[in-house]
Short mmCIF file of C-alpha atoms in Angstrom, two decimals:
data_model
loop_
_atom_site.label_atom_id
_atom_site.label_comp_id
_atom_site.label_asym_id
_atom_site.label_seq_id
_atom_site.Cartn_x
_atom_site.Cartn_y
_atom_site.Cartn_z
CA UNK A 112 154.72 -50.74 28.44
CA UNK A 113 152.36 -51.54 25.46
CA UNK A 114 151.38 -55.05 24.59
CA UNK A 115 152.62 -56.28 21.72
CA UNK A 116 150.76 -58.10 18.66
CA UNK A 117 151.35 -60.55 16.39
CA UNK A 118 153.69 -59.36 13.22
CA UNK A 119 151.13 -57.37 10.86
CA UNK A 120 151.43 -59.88 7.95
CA UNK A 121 150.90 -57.32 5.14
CA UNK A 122 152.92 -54.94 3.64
CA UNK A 123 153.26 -51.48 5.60
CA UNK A 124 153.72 -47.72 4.38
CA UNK A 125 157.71 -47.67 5.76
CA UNK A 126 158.04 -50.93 3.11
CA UNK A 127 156.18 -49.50 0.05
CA UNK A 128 158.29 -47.09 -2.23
CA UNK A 129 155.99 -44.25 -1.68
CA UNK A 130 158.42 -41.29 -2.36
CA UNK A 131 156.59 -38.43 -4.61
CA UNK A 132 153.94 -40.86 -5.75
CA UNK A 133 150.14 -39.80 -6.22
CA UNK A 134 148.32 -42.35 -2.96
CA UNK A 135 144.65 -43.12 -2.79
CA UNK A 136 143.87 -43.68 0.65
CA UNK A 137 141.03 -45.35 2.07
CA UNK A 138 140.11 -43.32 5.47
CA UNK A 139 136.71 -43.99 7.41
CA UNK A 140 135.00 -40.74 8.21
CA UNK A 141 131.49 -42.14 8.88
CA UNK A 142 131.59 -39.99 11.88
CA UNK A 143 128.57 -39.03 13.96
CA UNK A 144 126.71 -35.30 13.09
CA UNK A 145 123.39 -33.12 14.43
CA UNK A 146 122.18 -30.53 12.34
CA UNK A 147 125.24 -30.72 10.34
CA UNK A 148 127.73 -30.35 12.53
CA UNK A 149 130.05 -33.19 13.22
CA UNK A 150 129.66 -34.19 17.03
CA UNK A 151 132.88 -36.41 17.34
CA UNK A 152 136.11 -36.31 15.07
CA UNK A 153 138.04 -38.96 16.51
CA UNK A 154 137.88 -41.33 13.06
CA UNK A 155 139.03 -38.15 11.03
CA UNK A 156 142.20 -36.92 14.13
CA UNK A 157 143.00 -41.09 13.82
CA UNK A 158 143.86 -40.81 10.25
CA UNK A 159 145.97 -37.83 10.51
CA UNK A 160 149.24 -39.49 11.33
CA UNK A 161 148.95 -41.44 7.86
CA UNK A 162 147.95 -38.14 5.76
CA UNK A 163 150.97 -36.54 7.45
CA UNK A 164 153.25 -39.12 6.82
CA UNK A 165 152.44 -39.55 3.42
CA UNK A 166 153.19 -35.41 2.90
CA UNK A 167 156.79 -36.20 4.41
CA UNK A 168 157.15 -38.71 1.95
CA UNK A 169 156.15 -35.90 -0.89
CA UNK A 170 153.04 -37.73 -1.85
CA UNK A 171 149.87 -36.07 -3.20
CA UNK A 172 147.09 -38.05 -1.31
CA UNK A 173 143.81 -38.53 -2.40
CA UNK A 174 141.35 -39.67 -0.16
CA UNK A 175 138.40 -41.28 -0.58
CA UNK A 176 135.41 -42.65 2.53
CA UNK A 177 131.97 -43.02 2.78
CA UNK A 178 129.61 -41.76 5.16
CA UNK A 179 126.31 -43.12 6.61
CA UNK A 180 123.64 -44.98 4.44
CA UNK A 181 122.90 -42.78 1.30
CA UNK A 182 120.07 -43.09 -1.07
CA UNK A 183 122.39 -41.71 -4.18
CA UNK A 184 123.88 -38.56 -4.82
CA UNK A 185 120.49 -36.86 -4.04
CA UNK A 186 121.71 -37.55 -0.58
CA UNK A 187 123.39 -34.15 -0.59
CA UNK A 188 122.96 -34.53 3.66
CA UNK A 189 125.50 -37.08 3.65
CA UNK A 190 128.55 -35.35 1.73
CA UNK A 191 131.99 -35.33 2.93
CA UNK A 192 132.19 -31.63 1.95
CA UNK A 193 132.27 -30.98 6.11
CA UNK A 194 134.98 -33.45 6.59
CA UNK A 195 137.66 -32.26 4.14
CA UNK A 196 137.33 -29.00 5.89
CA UNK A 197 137.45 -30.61 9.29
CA UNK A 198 140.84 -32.15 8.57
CA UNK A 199 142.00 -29.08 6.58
CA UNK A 200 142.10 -27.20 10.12
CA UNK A 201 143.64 -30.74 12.08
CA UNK A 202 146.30 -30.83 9.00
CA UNK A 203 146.88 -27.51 9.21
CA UNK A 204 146.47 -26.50 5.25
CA UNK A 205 143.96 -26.81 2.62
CA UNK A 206 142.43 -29.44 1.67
CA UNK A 207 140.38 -29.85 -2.06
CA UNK A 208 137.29 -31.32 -1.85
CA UNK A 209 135.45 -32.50 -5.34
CA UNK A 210 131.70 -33.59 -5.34
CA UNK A 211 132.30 -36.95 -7.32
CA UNK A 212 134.63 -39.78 -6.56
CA UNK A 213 134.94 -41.11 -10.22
CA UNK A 214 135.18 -39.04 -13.80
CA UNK A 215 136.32 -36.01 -14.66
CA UNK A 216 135.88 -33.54 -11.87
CA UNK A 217 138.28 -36.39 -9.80
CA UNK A 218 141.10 -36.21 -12.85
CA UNK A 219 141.03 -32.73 -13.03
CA UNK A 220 140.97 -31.89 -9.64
CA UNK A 221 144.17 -34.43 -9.00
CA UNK A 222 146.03 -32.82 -11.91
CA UNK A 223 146.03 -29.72 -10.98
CA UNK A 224 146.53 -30.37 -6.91
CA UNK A 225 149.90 -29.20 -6.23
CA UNK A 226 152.79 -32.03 -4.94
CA UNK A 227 151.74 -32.17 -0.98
CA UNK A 228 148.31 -31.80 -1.84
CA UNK A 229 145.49 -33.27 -0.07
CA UNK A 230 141.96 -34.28 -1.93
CA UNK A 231 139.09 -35.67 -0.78
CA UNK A 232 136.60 -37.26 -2.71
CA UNK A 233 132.76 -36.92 -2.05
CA UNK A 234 131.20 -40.01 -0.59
CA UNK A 235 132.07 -43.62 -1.55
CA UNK A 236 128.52 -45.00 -0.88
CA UNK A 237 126.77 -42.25 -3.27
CA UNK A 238 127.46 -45.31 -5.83
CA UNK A 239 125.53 -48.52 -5.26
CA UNK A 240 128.45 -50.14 -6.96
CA UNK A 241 130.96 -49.73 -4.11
CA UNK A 242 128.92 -52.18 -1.14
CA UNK A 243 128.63 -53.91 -4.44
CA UNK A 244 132.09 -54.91 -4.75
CA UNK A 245 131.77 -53.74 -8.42
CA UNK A 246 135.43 -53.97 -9.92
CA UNK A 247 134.93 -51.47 -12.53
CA UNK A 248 134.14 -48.84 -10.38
CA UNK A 249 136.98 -50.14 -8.20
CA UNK A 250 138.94 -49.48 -11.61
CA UNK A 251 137.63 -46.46 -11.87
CA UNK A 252 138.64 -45.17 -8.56
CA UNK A 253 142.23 -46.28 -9.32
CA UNK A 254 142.41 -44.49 -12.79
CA UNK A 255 140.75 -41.34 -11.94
CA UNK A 256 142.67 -40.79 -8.88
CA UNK A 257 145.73 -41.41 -11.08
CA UNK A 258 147.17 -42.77 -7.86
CA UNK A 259 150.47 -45.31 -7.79
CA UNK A 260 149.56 -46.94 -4.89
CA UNK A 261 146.14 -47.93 -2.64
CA UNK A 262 147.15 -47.27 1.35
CA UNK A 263 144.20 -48.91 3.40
CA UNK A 264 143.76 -46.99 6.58
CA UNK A 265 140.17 -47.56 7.37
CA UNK A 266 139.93 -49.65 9.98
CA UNK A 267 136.35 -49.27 10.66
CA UNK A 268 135.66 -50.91 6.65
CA UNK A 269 138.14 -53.55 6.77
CA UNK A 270 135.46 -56.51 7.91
CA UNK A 271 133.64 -55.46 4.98
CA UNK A 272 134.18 -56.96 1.10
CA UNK A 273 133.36 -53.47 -0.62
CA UNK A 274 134.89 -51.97 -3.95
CA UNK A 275 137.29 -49.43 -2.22
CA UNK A 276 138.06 -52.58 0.16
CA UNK A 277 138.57 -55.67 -1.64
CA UNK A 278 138.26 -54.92 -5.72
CA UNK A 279 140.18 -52.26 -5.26
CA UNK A 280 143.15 -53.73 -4.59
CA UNK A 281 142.90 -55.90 -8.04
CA UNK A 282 144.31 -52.57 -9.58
CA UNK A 283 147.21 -50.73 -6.97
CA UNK A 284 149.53 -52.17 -5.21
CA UNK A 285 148.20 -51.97 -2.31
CA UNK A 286 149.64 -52.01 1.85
CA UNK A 287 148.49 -50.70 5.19
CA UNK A 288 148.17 -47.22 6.85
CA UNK A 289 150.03 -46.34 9.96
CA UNK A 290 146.00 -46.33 12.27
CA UNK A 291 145.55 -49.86 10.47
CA UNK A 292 148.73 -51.15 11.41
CA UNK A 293 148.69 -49.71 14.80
CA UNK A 294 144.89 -51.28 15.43
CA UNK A 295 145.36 -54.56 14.46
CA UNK A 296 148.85 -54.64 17.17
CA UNK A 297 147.00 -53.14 19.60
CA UNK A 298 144.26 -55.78 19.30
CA UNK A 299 145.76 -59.07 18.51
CA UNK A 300 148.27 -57.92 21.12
CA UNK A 301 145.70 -57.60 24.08
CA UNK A 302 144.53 -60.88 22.51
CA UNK A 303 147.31 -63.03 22.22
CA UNK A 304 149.73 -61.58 24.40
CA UNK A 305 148.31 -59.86 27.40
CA UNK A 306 149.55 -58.78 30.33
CA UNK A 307 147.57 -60.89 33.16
CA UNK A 308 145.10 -61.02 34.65
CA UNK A 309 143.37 -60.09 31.26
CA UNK A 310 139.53 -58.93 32.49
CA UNK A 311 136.56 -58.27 29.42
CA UNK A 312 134.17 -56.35 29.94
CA UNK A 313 131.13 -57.34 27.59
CA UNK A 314 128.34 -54.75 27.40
CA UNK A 315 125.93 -53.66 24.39
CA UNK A 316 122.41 -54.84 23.41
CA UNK A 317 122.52 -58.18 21.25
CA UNK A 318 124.31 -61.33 22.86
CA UNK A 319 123.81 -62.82 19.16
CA UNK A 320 126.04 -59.66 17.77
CA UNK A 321 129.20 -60.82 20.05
CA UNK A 322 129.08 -65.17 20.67
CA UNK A 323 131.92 -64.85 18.76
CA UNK A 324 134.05 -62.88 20.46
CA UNK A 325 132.66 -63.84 24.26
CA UNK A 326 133.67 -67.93 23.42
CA UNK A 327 137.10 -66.33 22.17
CA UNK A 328 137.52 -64.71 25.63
CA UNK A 329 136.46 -67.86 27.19
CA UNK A 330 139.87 -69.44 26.03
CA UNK A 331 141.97 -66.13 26.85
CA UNK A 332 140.31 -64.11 29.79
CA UNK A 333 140.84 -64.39 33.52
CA UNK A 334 137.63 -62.71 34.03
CA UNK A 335 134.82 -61.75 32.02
CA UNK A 336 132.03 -59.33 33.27
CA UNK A 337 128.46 -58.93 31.79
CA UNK A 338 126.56 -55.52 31.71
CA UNK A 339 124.36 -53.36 29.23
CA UNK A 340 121.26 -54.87 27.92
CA UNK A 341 122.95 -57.83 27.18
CA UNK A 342 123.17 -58.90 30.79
CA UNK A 343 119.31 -58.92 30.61
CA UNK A 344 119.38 -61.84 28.16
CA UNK A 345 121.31 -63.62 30.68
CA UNK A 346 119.85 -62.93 33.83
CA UNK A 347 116.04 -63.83 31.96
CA UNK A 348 118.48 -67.18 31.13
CA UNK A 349 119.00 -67.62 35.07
CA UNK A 350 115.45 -67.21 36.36
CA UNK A 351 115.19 -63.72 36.36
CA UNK A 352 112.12 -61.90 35.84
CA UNK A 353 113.88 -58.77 34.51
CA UNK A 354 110.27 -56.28 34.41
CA UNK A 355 109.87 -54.70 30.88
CA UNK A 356 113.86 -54.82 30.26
CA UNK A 357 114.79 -55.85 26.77
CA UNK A 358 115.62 -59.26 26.25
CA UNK A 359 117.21 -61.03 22.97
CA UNK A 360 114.86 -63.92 22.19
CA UNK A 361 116.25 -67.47 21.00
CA UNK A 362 119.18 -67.14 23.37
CA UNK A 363 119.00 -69.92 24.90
CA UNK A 364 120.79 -72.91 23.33
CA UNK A 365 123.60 -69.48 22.89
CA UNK A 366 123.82 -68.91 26.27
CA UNK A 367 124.04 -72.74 27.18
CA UNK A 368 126.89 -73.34 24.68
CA UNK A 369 128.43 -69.90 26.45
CA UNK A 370 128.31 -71.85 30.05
CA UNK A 371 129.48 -75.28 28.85
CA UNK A 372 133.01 -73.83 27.41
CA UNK A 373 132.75 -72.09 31.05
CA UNK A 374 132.27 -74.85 33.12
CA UNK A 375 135.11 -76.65 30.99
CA UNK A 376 137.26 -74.00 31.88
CA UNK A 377 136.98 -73.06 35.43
CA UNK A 378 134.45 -75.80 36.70
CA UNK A 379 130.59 -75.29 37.59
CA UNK A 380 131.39 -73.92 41.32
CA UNK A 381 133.84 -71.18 39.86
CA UNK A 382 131.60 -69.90 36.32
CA UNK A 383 129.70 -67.33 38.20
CA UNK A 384 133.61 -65.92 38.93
CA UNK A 385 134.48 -66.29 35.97
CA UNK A 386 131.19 -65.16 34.35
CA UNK A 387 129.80 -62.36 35.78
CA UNK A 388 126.60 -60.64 36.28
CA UNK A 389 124.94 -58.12 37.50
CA UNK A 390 123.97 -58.71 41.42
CA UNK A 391 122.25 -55.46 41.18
CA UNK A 392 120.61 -52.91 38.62
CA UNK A 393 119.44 -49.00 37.95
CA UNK A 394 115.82 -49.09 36.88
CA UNK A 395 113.67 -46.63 35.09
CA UNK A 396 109.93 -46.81 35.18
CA UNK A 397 110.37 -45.85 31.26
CA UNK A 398 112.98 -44.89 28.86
CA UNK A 399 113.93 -41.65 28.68
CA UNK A 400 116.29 -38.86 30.25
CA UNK A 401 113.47 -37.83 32.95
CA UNK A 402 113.70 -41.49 34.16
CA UNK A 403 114.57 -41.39 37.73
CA UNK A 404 117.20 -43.98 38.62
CA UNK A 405 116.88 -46.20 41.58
CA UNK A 406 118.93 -49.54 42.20
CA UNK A 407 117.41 -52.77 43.11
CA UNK A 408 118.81 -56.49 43.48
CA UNK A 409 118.56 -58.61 39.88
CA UNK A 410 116.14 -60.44 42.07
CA UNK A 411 113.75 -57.27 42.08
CA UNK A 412 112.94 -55.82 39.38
CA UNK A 413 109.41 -54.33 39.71
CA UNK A 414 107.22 -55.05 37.00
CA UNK A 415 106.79 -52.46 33.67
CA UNK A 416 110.30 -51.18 34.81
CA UNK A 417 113.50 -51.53 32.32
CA UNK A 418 117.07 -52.46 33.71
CA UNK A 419 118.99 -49.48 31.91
CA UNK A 420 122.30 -49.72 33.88
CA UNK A 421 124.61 -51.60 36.31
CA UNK A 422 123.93 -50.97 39.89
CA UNK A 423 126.20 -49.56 42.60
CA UNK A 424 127.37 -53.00 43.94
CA UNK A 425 127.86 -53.95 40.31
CA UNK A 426 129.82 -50.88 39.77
CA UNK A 427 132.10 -51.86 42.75
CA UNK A 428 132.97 -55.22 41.33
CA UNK A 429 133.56 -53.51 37.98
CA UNK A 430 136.20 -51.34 39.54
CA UNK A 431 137.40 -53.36 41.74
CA UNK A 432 137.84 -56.14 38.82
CA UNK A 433 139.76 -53.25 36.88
CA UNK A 434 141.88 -52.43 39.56
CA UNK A 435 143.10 -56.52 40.16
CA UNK A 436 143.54 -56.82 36.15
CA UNK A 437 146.97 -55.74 33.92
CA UNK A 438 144.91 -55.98 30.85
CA UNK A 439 141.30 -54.83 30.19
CA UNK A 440 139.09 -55.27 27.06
CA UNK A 441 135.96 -53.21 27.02
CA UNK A 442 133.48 -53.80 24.54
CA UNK A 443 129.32 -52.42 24.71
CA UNK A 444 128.86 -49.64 27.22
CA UNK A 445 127.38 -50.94 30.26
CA UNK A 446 124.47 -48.95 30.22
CA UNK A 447 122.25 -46.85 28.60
CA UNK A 448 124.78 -44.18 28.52
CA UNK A 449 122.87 -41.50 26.39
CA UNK A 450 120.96 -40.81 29.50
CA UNK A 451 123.14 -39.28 32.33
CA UNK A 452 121.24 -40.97 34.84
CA UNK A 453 122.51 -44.56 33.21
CA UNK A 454 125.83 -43.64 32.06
CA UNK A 455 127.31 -44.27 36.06
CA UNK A 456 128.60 -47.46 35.40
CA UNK A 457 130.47 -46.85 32.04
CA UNK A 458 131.33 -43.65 33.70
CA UNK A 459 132.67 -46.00 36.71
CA UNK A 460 134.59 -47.88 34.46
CA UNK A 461 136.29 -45.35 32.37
CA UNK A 462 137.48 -43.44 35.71
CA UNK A 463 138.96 -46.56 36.87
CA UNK A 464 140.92 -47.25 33.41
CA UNK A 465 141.92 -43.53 32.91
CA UNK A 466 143.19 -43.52 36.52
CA UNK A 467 145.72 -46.51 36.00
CA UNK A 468 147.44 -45.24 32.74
CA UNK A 469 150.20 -48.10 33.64
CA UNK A 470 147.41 -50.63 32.47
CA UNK A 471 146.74 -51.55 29.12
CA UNK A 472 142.96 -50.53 27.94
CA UNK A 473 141.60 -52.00 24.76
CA UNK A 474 138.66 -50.09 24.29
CA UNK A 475 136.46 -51.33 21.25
CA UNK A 476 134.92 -49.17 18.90
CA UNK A 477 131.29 -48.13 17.77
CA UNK A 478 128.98 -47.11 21.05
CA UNK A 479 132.01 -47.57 23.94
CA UNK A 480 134.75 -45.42 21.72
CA UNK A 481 132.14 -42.69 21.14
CA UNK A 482 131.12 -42.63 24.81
CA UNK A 483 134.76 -42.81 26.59
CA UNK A 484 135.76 -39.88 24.26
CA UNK A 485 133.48 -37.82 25.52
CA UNK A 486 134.11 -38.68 28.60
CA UNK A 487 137.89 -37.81 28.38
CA UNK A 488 138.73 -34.53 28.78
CA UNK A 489 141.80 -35.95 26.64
CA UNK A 490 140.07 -37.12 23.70
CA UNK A 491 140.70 -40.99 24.38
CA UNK A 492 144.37 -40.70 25.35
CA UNK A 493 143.65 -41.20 28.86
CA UNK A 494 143.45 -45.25 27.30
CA UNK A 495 146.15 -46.96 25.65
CA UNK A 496 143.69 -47.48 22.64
CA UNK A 497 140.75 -46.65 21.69
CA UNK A 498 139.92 -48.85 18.37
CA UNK A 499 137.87 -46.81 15.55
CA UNK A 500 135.95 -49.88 14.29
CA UNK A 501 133.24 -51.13 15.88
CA UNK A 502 132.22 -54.64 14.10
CA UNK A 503 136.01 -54.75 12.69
CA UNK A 504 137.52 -54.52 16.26
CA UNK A 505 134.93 -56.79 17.32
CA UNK A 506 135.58 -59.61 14.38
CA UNK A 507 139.14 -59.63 14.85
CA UNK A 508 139.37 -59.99 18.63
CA UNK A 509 137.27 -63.48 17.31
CA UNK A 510 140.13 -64.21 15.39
CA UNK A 511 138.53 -63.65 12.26
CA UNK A 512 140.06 -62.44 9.05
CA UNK A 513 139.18 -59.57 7.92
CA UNK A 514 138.66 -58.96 4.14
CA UNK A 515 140.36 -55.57 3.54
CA UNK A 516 143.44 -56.73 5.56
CA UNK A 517 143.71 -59.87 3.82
CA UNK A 518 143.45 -58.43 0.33
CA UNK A 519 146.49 -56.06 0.51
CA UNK A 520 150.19 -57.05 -0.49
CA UNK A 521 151.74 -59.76 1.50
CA UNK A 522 154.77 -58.90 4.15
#
């Protein structure tokens, strides 16, 4: 059974009259590459299901993304050339790719693409004008592609105010992509609406990135559990002398704000149950792959040595949290997962999750999505979702409204 969200309140494909029309859709394929080669496709397999729609409805679907942080054009590194031929082969037939997104090249190219046709359009951010919020590129984009319609499916972009966002929608009607739709049910769902006991687990580097989200959880959770660098930050704030580990300075009036809604909730004798920490941690003497692990109590951590992971009574509680809980929200690995010997308890936890398909797993995007899919042996369906956006997923469990959701067509 999946949870169920709140109503999407914007206009959805299935309500738009999108029969034979020309559709610019907004995908995110700033997806991860090494020496060229893309090293994880989920973002371009989660957009397939609204590409493949569209084709049933006879559409002609021009695509258009950015990818990564591009100087300009010169940025030739950076082109979505690699992507339209990685979703030619997931869709199964060819895809055009033109090196512009505006002028000529785009109108041409979108003339002459047969009806069913798939185009994508080189890279979004090779124009300062689209983080810009310019509208007349926004314009622009709408003309060239010659599109009827503006479907928003990037889920990842959505938190952001950016031309191919927000202006863009000054020009096409404009509604929501099947993965858009899907994530923000799947989300406000586990939210609003959980099955209980609803456990969080909290992970990453920055407390600052996520007070948000953690007082949000405050109100909803049953449980929430601390780990990845973050936990640092808080044990330092309990006493701890946490060796050479990373901690986020200017925490501290944060983390006292964090225990006062606690102690309002549950009571000072119960926050450390509600609020967990680490009891025990995986050190390295430095931070690197040839770090050897070894686990010590929070209480010691040798000097000159970073806390890099959860340790193995840690990693019990984590599992044996997930295993008491109906609904789980994972967001921040819970260690430094890019080295094997610190991945054990994200590895833990993603065992645990995959094993009890029954429950519902909300796992959020950015670092967690990208290390639970490679993980799974099934791609991330081992989870009941695994969210594509990392700051968007993170900004709406907050309850915050998200700019490219709340600029499309009404319900």
């Amino acid at each position: 059974m999946k949870t169920v969200g709140k109503k999407f309140p914007k206009r959805v494909m299935r309500k738009a009259s999108l029969q034979g029309k020309t559709v610019l859709l907004r995908a995110d394929y700033n997806v991860p590459f090494e020496n060229g080669v893309i090293t994880d496709d989920y973002r371009i397999r989660a957009s397939v299901p609204t590409v493949q729609k569209l084709l049933e409805y006879g559409c002609k679907v021009v695509i258009i993304s950015h990818r990564g942080r591009p100087k300009g054009p010169e940025s030739t590194e950076f082109s979505l050339e690699p992507i339209a031929l990685r979703l030619s082969e997931l869709l199964g037939q060819s895809v055009r790719f033109v090196d512009d997104c505006v002028g000529p090249k785009v109108r041409m190219a979108v003339k002459r693409a047969p009806a069913h046709g798939v185009v994508v359009l080189e890279n979004l951010r090779f124009y300062a004008e689209e983080k810009a919020n310019d509208p007349e590129f926004a314009a622009r984009l709408a003309k060239d592609s010659g599109a009827s319609y503006f479907v928003q499916d990037g889920f990842g972009v959505v938190h952001r105010a950016h031309a191919s966002t927000s202006a863009i929608t000054m020009y096409l009607p404009s509604v929501a992509g099947l993965l858009l739709e899907r994530e923000y049910q799947a989300i406000t769902g586990a939210m609003s609406h959980p099955k209980r006991p609803l456990l969080a687990l909290m992970g990453g580097a920055k407390v600052s990135d996520k007070i948000p989200i953690i007082k949000r959880l405050i109100r909803v959770a049953d449980q929430i559990i601390i780990g990845g660098a973050m936990a640092n930050t808080f044990l330092a704030h309990r006493g701890h002398n946490v060796g050479a580990s990373k901690v986020e300075p200017d925490q501290t009036a944060v983390i006292d704000d964090i225990y006062d809604l606690v102690h309002k909730k549950v009571g000072a004798e119960m926050a450390d149950n509600f609020l967990v920490l680490p009891t025990d941690v995986a050190v390295g003497a430095h931070v690197d792959e040839t770090a050897r692990r070894r686990t010590v109590p929070v209480t010691q951590i040798p000097e000159g040595n970073y806390a890099l992971d959860i340790g193995d009574a840690s990693i019990e509680r984590v599992v044996a949290a997930i295993d008491r809980s109906q609904t789980i929200i994972w967001n921040g690995t819970l260690g430094m997962t890019e080295f094997p010997h610190f991945a054990h308890g994200s590895a833990r936890a993603a065992l645990a999750l995959a094993e009890h398909p029954e429950k519902e797993s909300i796992i959020g995007g950015g670092d967690t999505a990208g290390f639970v899919i490679q993980w799974d042996s099934r791609h991330g369906e081992s989870f009941s979702h695994v969210s594509t956006g990392g700051g968007a997923s993170l900004e709406l469990m907050a309850g915050q409204k998200l700019p490219g959701i709340e600029a499309l067509l009404d319900a």
